[in-house]
Amino acid sequence: MTITQLRYIVALDQFKSFAKAAEHCLVAQPTLSLQIQKVEQELGFELFDRKKNPVITTKLGKAVVDQAKNTLKEADKLYEIAGQWKDEPAGSISIGIIPTVSNYLIPSIYQSLQTEFSKVNFRISELPTLTILEKLESEEIDLGILATPLKIPNIVEHPLYYEPFVVYYPKNTKEKSASVSMKHIEKYPLLVLGEEHCFRHQSLKICNRNSLAKIESGSVETLKRMVDMGIGVTLLPKLSVEKTSDRIVPFDSPEPAREISLVYKKGFYKTKILKKLTSLILGVIPKEYYSREKFKIIGVSLNQD
């Protein structure tokens, strides 16, 4: 029985589909199926009920999957030890990142991830906050990059930077000034992201609005296009917009901002990857966003996110 075979077993238990498990493991479906069959032959019993759709893990199979997860975790620790000895991160890491951060951060660091983490198998997924937290708890992912503070037991928050909110106006708006307060934008319809996004609830907090906005969307780009049509205004993360745009106006000081952190479950051991990933991310973030002192931090409401 090999480490690779154990990864296939865990993937099939997670995705309940040979096709999806194979895609996740970056192998052909017949290869994954054959290797799982070999394990079943070696153990002398079936791990999965293939007659069901989706595939169901058998009672004995669940015990094997649980042990496989523990074994894979210990195997990853060996890679981590090897990386420390070689002064080079190694092993695998899976990361969940909220969409309003991923749209600017991932393009900025992707090439460096490929070169500086050549021995690390990365998997990055764009997910809403609650899904990231669920997957951290079930150990389907290792790290999350999202807005904090969350103050959740068993979850460690590692703050990275503080990102201001800015107002995105329609074209040719006469009332724009060097900075804005609530009274400048309260007469405009507010366009926000959908319920699954924490950025939506932070926007409503900033604008002191409890009622639903005129338009909700799952995409920041859609909101911007609606603003371009003159329908209203929206709030955006400052790092996601062009610095030279005259459509973008900051808030009066202290600027409302969100805290962006790396989060992980207690017991996380891939510290070398964490340290280097932190350095890589901060390398593309302006230094004026390292400290929270000049900002008013807007919290996250998980019961609404």
GROMACS .gro file of C-alpha atoms in nm:
model
  305
    1MET     CA    1   0.000   0.000   0.000
    2THR     CA    2   0.149   0.335  -0.105
    3ILE     CA    3   0.104   0.698  -0.002
    4THR     CA    4  -0.036   0.770  -0.348
    5GLN     CA    5  -0.300   0.499  -0.309
    6LEU     CA    6  -0.400   0.645   0.027
    7ARG     CA    7  -0.443   0.988  -0.135
    8TYR     CA    8  -0.674   0.831  -0.395
    9ILE     CA    9  -0.884   0.667  -0.122
   10VAL     CA   10  -0.922   0.990   0.072
   11ALA     CA   11  -1.011   1.181  -0.245
   12LEU     CA   12  -1.283   0.932  -0.344
   13ASP     CA   13  -1.430   0.946   0.006
   14GLN     CA   14  -1.434   1.327  -0.016
   15PHE     CA   15  -1.577   1.370  -0.367
   16LYS     CA   16  -1.798   1.057  -0.388
   17SER     CA   17  -1.713   1.038  -0.759
   18PHE     CA   18  -1.431   0.860  -0.941
   19ALA     CA   19  -1.420   1.133  -1.205
   20LYS     CA   20  -1.398   1.419  -0.953
   21ALA     CA   21  -1.149   1.232  -0.734
   22ALA     CA   22  -0.927   1.164  -1.035
   23GLU     CA   23  -0.945   1.529  -1.140
   24HIS     CA   24  -0.850   1.637  -0.788
   25CYS     CA   25  -0.554   1.396  -0.786
   26LEU     CA   26  -0.447   1.497  -1.139
   27VAL     CA   27  -0.463   1.141  -1.274
   28ALA     CA   28  -0.675   0.953  -1.524
   29GLN     CA   29  -0.991   0.797  -1.381
   30PRO     CA   30  -0.893   0.436  -1.478
   31THR     CA   31  -0.561   0.481  -1.295
   32LEU     CA   32  -0.730   0.595  -0.975
   33SER     CA   33  -0.990   0.318  -0.996
   34LEU     CA   34  -0.726   0.049  -1.054
   35GLN     CA   35  -0.512   0.162  -0.761
   36ILE     CA   36  -0.810   0.163  -0.524
   37GLN     CA   37  -0.902  -0.187  -0.640
   38LYS     CA   38  -0.548  -0.302  -0.560
   39VAL     CA   39  -0.583  -0.171  -0.205
   40GLU     CA   40  -0.918  -0.348  -0.165
   41GLN     CA   41  -0.763  -0.673  -0.291
   42GLU     CA   42  -0.474  -0.631  -0.049
   43LEU     CA   43  -0.708  -0.569   0.247
   44GLY     CA   44  -0.963  -0.830   0.146
   45PHE     CA   45  -1.276  -0.613   0.156
   46GLU     CA   46  -1.445  -0.330  -0.036
   47LEU     CA   47  -1.384   0.026   0.072
   48PHE     CA   48  -1.655   0.176  -0.149
   49ASP     CA   49  -1.999   0.076  -0.272
   50ARG     CA   50  -1.971   0.143  -0.646
   51LYS     CA   51  -2.335   0.054  -0.711
   52LYS     CA   52  -2.446   0.375  -0.545
   53ASN     CA   53  -2.442   0.716  -0.712
   54PRO     CA   54  -2.279   0.907  -0.558
   55VAL     CA   55  -2.026   0.648  -0.441
   56ILE     CA   56  -2.069   0.548  -0.074
   57THR     CA   57  -1.783   0.459   0.159
   58THR     CA   58  -1.848   0.129   0.338
   59LYS     CA   59  -1.837   0.095   0.716
   60LEU     CA   60  -1.494  -0.069   0.704
   61GLY     CA   61  -1.394   0.180   0.438
   62LYS     CA   62  -1.463   0.472   0.673
   63ALA     CA   63  -1.221   0.327   0.927
   64VAL     CA   64  -0.956   0.289   0.655
   65VAL     CA   65  -1.015   0.645   0.531
   66ASP     CA   66  -0.973   0.785   0.883
   67GLN     CA   67  -0.645   0.598   0.925
   68ALA     CA   68  -0.534   0.703   0.575
   69LYS     CA   69  -0.586   1.070   0.669
   70ASN     CA   70  -0.369   1.025   0.978
   71THR     CA   71  -0.102   0.846   0.776
   72LEU     CA   72  -0.099   1.118   0.509
   73LYS     CA   73  -0.066   1.384   0.776
   74GLU     CA   74   0.236   1.206   0.924
   75ALA     CA   75   0.384   1.161   0.576
   76ASP     CA   76   0.347   1.534   0.512
   77LYS     CA   77   0.532   1.599   0.836
   78LEU     CA   78   0.825   1.401   0.698
   79TYR     CA   79   0.829   1.628   0.392
   80GLU     CA   80   0.820   1.928   0.623
   81ILE     CA   81   1.118   1.794   0.818
   82ALA     CA   82   1.303   1.731   0.493
   83GLY     CA   83   1.229   2.086   0.381
   84GLN     CA   84   1.368   2.229   0.705
   85TRP     CA   85   1.686   2.029   0.664
   86LYS     CA   86   1.728   2.152   0.306
   87ASP     CA   87   1.610   2.504   0.395
   88GLU     CA   88   1.345   2.461   0.126
   89PRO     CA   89   0.966   2.414   0.169
   90ALA     CA   90   0.841   2.074   0.053
   91GLY     CA   91   0.524   1.865   0.063
   92SER     CA   92   0.173   1.982  -0.026
   93ILE     CA   93  -0.056   2.264   0.078
   94SER     CA   94  -0.420   2.341  -0.001
   95ILE     CA   95  -0.548   2.696   0.039
   96GLY     CA   96  -0.895   2.849   0.037
   97ILE     CA   97  -0.916   3.222  -0.044
   98ILE     CA   98  -1.214   3.457  -0.052
   99PRO     CA   99  -1.299   3.598  -0.400
  100THR     CA  100  -1.251   3.964  -0.307
  101VAL     CA  101  -0.887   3.889  -0.220
  102SER     CA  102  -0.806   3.624  -0.479
  103ASN     CA  103  -0.891   3.848  -0.775
  104TYR     CA  104  -0.584   4.064  -0.713
  105LEU     CA  105  -0.358   3.855  -0.487
  106ILE     CA  106  -0.333   3.528  -0.681
  107PRO     CA  107  -0.228   3.691  -1.012
  108SER     CA  108   0.035   3.889  -0.819
  109ILE     CA  109   0.200   3.590  -0.649
  110TYR     CA  110   0.133   3.298  -0.884
  111GLN     CA  111   0.464   3.309  -1.073
  112SER     CA  112   0.658   3.335  -0.746
  113LEU     CA  113   0.468   3.037  -0.610
  114GLN     CA  114   0.588   2.833  -0.905
  115THR     CA  115   0.953   2.931  -0.864
  116GLU     CA  116   0.999   2.968  -0.488
  117PHE     CA  117   0.787   2.666  -0.396
  118SER     CA  118   0.908   2.428  -0.665
  119LYS     CA  119   0.899   2.132  -0.422
  120VAL     CA  120   0.549   2.212  -0.294
  121ASN     CA  121   0.229   2.083  -0.450
  122PHE     CA  122  -0.013   2.378  -0.426
  123ARG     CA  123  -0.390   2.365  -0.458
  124ILE     CA  124  -0.576   2.698  -0.436
  125SER     CA  125  -0.957   2.730  -0.431
  126GLU     CA  126  -1.169   3.047  -0.439
  127LEU     CA  127  -1.435   3.001  -0.169
  128PRO     CA  128  -1.664   3.205   0.060
  129THR     CA  129  -1.567   3.248   0.423
  130LEU     CA  130  -1.798   2.989   0.579
  131THR     CA  131  -1.694   2.722   0.328
  132ILE     CA  132  -1.327   2.790   0.404
  133LEU     CA  133  -1.392   2.751   0.777
  134GLU     CA  134  -1.586   2.428   0.723
  135LYS     CA  135  -1.307   2.283   0.510
  136LEU     CA  136  -1.044   2.386   0.763
  137GLU     CA  137  -1.238   2.206   1.036
  138SER     CA  138  -1.273   1.889   0.825
  139GLU     CA  139  -0.906   1.923   0.718
  140GLU     CA  140  -0.996   1.931   0.349
  141ILE     CA  141  -0.777   2.242   0.323
  142ASP     CA  142  -0.474   2.354   0.524
  143LEU     CA  143  -0.493   2.733   0.511
  144GLY     CA  144  -0.744   3.008   0.452
  145ILE     CA  145  -0.687   3.365   0.335
  146LEU     CA  146  -0.983   3.577   0.443
  147ALA     CA  147  -1.109   3.875   0.639
  148THR     CA  148  -1.075   3.865   1.017
  149PRO     CA  149  -1.106   3.889   1.316
  150LEU     CA  150  -1.320   3.579   1.351
  151LYS     CA  151  -1.244   3.472   1.708
  152ILE     CA  152  -1.334   3.107   1.650
  153PRO     CA  153  -1.213   2.837   1.893
  154ASN     CA  154  -0.957   2.602   1.737
  155ILE     CA  155  -0.879   2.851   1.456
  156VAL     CA  156  -0.555   3.051   1.461
  157GLU     CA  157  -0.547   3.391   1.287
  158HIS     CA  158  -0.220   3.521   1.144
  159PRO     CA  159  -0.285   3.885   1.031
  160LEU     CA  160  -0.110   3.987   0.709
  161TYR     CA  161  -0.227   4.337   0.616
  162TYR     CA  162  -0.507   4.591   0.644
  163GLU     CA  163  -0.693   4.691   0.330
  164PRO     CA  164  -0.900   5.012   0.308
  165PHE     CA  165  -1.245   5.028   0.150
  166VAL     CA  166  -1.295   5.282  -0.128
  167VAL     CA  167  -1.602   5.419  -0.306
  168TYR     CA  168  -1.650   5.350  -0.676
  169TYR     CA  169  -1.855   5.623  -0.843
  170PRO     CA  170  -2.034   5.644  -1.178
  171LYS     CA  171  -1.868   5.847  -1.454
  172ASN     CA  172  -1.894   6.226  -1.446
  173THR     CA  173  -2.017   6.243  -1.086
  174LYS     CA  174  -1.990   6.608  -0.981
  175GLU     CA  175  -2.002   6.556  -0.603
  176LYS     CA  176  -1.673   6.366  -0.579
  177SER     CA  177  -1.407   6.516  -0.352
  178ALA     CA  178  -1.060   6.417  -0.229
  179SER     CA  179  -1.222   6.194   0.033
  180VAL     CA  180  -1.579   6.110   0.130
  181SER     CA  181  -1.793   6.054   0.437
  182MET     CA  182  -2.124   5.873   0.469
  183LYS     CA  183  -2.325   6.185   0.382
  184HIS     CA  184  -2.153   6.202   0.042
  185ILE     CA  185  -2.279   5.861  -0.067
  186GLU     CA  186  -2.600   5.803   0.128
  187LYS     CA  187  -2.811   5.958  -0.150
  188TYR     CA  188  -2.686   5.699  -0.400
  189PRO     CA  189  -2.826   5.345  -0.430
  190LEU     CA  190  -2.570   5.107  -0.283
  191LEU     CA  191  -2.476   4.800  -0.489
  192VAL     CA  192  -2.333   4.508  -0.288
  193LEU     CA  193  -2.217   4.149  -0.319
  194GLY     CA  194  -2.447   3.856  -0.237
  195GLU     CA  195  -2.519   3.703   0.104
  196GLU     CA  196  -2.229   3.455   0.090
  197HIS     CA  197  -1.968   3.731   0.085
  198CYS     CA  198  -1.841   3.889   0.410
  199PHE     CA  199  -1.745   4.198   0.207
  200ARG     CA  200  -2.117   4.265   0.157
  201HIS     CA  201  -2.189   4.283   0.530
  202GLN     CA  202  -1.883   4.496   0.595
  203SER     CA  203  -2.002   4.737   0.325
  204LEU     CA  204  -2.345   4.762   0.488
  205LYS     CA  205  -2.183   4.826   0.827
  206ILE     CA  206  -1.972   5.109   0.686
  207CYS     CA  207  -2.272   5.271   0.521
  208ASN     CA  208  -2.500   5.217   0.823
  209ARG     CA  209  -2.755   5.040   0.609
  210ASN     CA  210  -2.955   4.746   0.737
  211SER     CA  211  -3.192   4.719   0.443
  212LEU     CA  212  -3.117   4.532   0.126
  213ALA     CA  213  -2.928   4.720  -0.140
  214LYS     CA  214  -3.083   4.789  -0.477
  215ILE     CA  215  -2.874   4.527  -0.655
  216GLU     CA  216  -2.678   4.229  -0.523
  217SER     CA  217  -2.427   4.028  -0.724
  218GLY     CA  218  -2.178   3.745  -0.682
  219SER     CA  219  -1.909   3.935  -0.872
  220VAL     CA  220  -1.722   4.258  -0.804
  221GLU     CA  221  -1.680   4.307  -1.178
  222THR     CA  222  -2.057   4.292  -1.227
  223LEU     CA  223  -2.106   4.558  -0.960
  224LYS     CA  224  -1.850   4.783  -1.129
  225ARG     CA  225  -2.025   4.747  -1.464
  226MET     CA  226  -2.358   4.837  -1.302
  227VAL     CA  227  -2.198   5.147  -1.149
  228ASP     CA  228  -2.057   5.232  -1.492
  229MET     CA  229  -2.418   5.239  -1.614
  230GLY     CA  230  -2.501   5.504  -1.352
  231ILE     CA  231  -2.721   5.282  -1.134
  232GLY     CA  232  -2.551   5.358  -0.802
  233VAL     CA  233  -2.222   5.332  -0.613
  234THR     CA  234  -2.037   5.038  -0.463
  235LEU     CA  235  -1.756   4.981  -0.217
  236LEU     CA  236  -1.442   4.802  -0.333
  237PRO     CA  237  -1.120   4.668  -0.177
  238LYS     CA  238  -0.855   4.930  -0.252
  239LEU     CA  239  -0.597   4.680  -0.378
  240SER     CA  240  -0.840   4.550  -0.642
  241VAL     CA  241  -0.864   4.881  -0.831
  242GLU     CA  242  -0.633   5.091  -1.044
  243LYS     CA  243  -0.450   5.351  -0.838
  244THR     CA  244  -0.489   5.620  -1.105
  245SER     CA  245  -0.864   5.584  -1.158
  246ASP     CA  246  -1.061   5.905  -1.096
  247ARG     CA  247  -1.365   5.691  -1.023
  248ILE     CA  248  -1.215   5.575  -0.693
  249VAL     CA  249  -1.239   5.796  -0.381
  250PRO     CA  250  -1.109   5.706  -0.032
  251PHE     CA  251  -1.305   5.760   0.289
  252ASP     CA  252  -1.225   6.032   0.540
  253SER     CA  253  -0.968   5.939   0.805
  254PRO     CA  254  -0.969   5.703   0.985
  255GLU     CA  255  -1.042   5.498   0.675
  256PRO     CA  256  -1.259   5.188   0.723
  257ALA     CA  257  -1.052   4.881   0.643
  258ARG     CA  258  -1.061   4.504   0.666
  259GLU     CA  259  -0.799   4.282   0.824
  260ILE     CA  260  -0.673   4.010   0.589
  261SER     CA  261  -0.520   3.705   0.756
  262LEU     CA  262  -0.385   3.358   0.699
  263VAL     CA  263  -0.594   3.127   0.917
  264TYR     CA  264  -0.541   2.762   1.006
  265LYS     CA  265  -0.658   2.499   1.249
  266LYS     CA  266  -0.470   2.450   1.574
  267GLY     CA  267  -0.208   2.181   1.529
  268PHE     CA  268  -0.102   2.309   1.186
  269TYR     CA  269   0.258   2.200   1.135
  270LYS     CA  270   0.363   2.322   0.789
  271THR     CA  271   0.535   2.620   0.944
  272LYS     CA  272   0.807   2.658   0.684
  273ILE     CA  273   0.552   2.693   0.405
  274LEU     CA  274   0.350   2.933   0.621
  275LYS     CA  275   0.650   3.155   0.689
  276LYS     CA  276   0.759   3.175   0.327
  277LEU     CA  277   0.404   3.224   0.200
  278THR     CA  278   0.359   3.512   0.444
  279SER     CA  279   0.677   3.675   0.315
  280LEU     CA  280   0.569   3.622  -0.046
  281ILE     CA  281   0.227   3.784   0.009
  282LEU     CA  282   0.367   4.082   0.198
  283GLY     CA  283   0.615   4.131  -0.084
  284VAL     CA  284   0.332   4.241  -0.315
  285ILE     CA  285   0.138   4.447  -0.056
  286PRO     CA  286   0.228   4.817  -0.004
  287LYS     CA  287   0.401   4.869   0.330
  288GLU     CA  288   0.153   5.135   0.438
  289TYR     CA  289  -0.100   4.853   0.479
  290TYR     CA  290   0.114   4.649   0.720
  291SER     CA  291  -0.011   4.835   1.030
  292ARG     CA  292  -0.368   4.881   1.151
  293GLU     CA  293  -0.297   5.202   1.344
  294LYS     CA  294  -0.442   5.454   1.097
  295PHE     CA  295  -0.747   5.244   1.004
  296LYS     CA  296  -1.087   5.170   1.153
  297ILE     CA  297  -1.115   4.791   1.128
  298ILE     CA  298  -1.454   4.660   1.018
  299GLY     CA  299  -1.530   4.320   1.171
  300VAL     CA  300  -1.677   4.009   1.010
  301SER     CA  301  -2.031   3.887   1.087
  302LEU     CA  302  -2.028   3.510   1.045
  303ASN     CA  303  -2.395   3.473   1.129
  304GLN     CA  304  -2.468   3.671   0.811
  305ASP     CA  305  -2.181   3.556   0.590
   0.00000   0.00000   0.00000
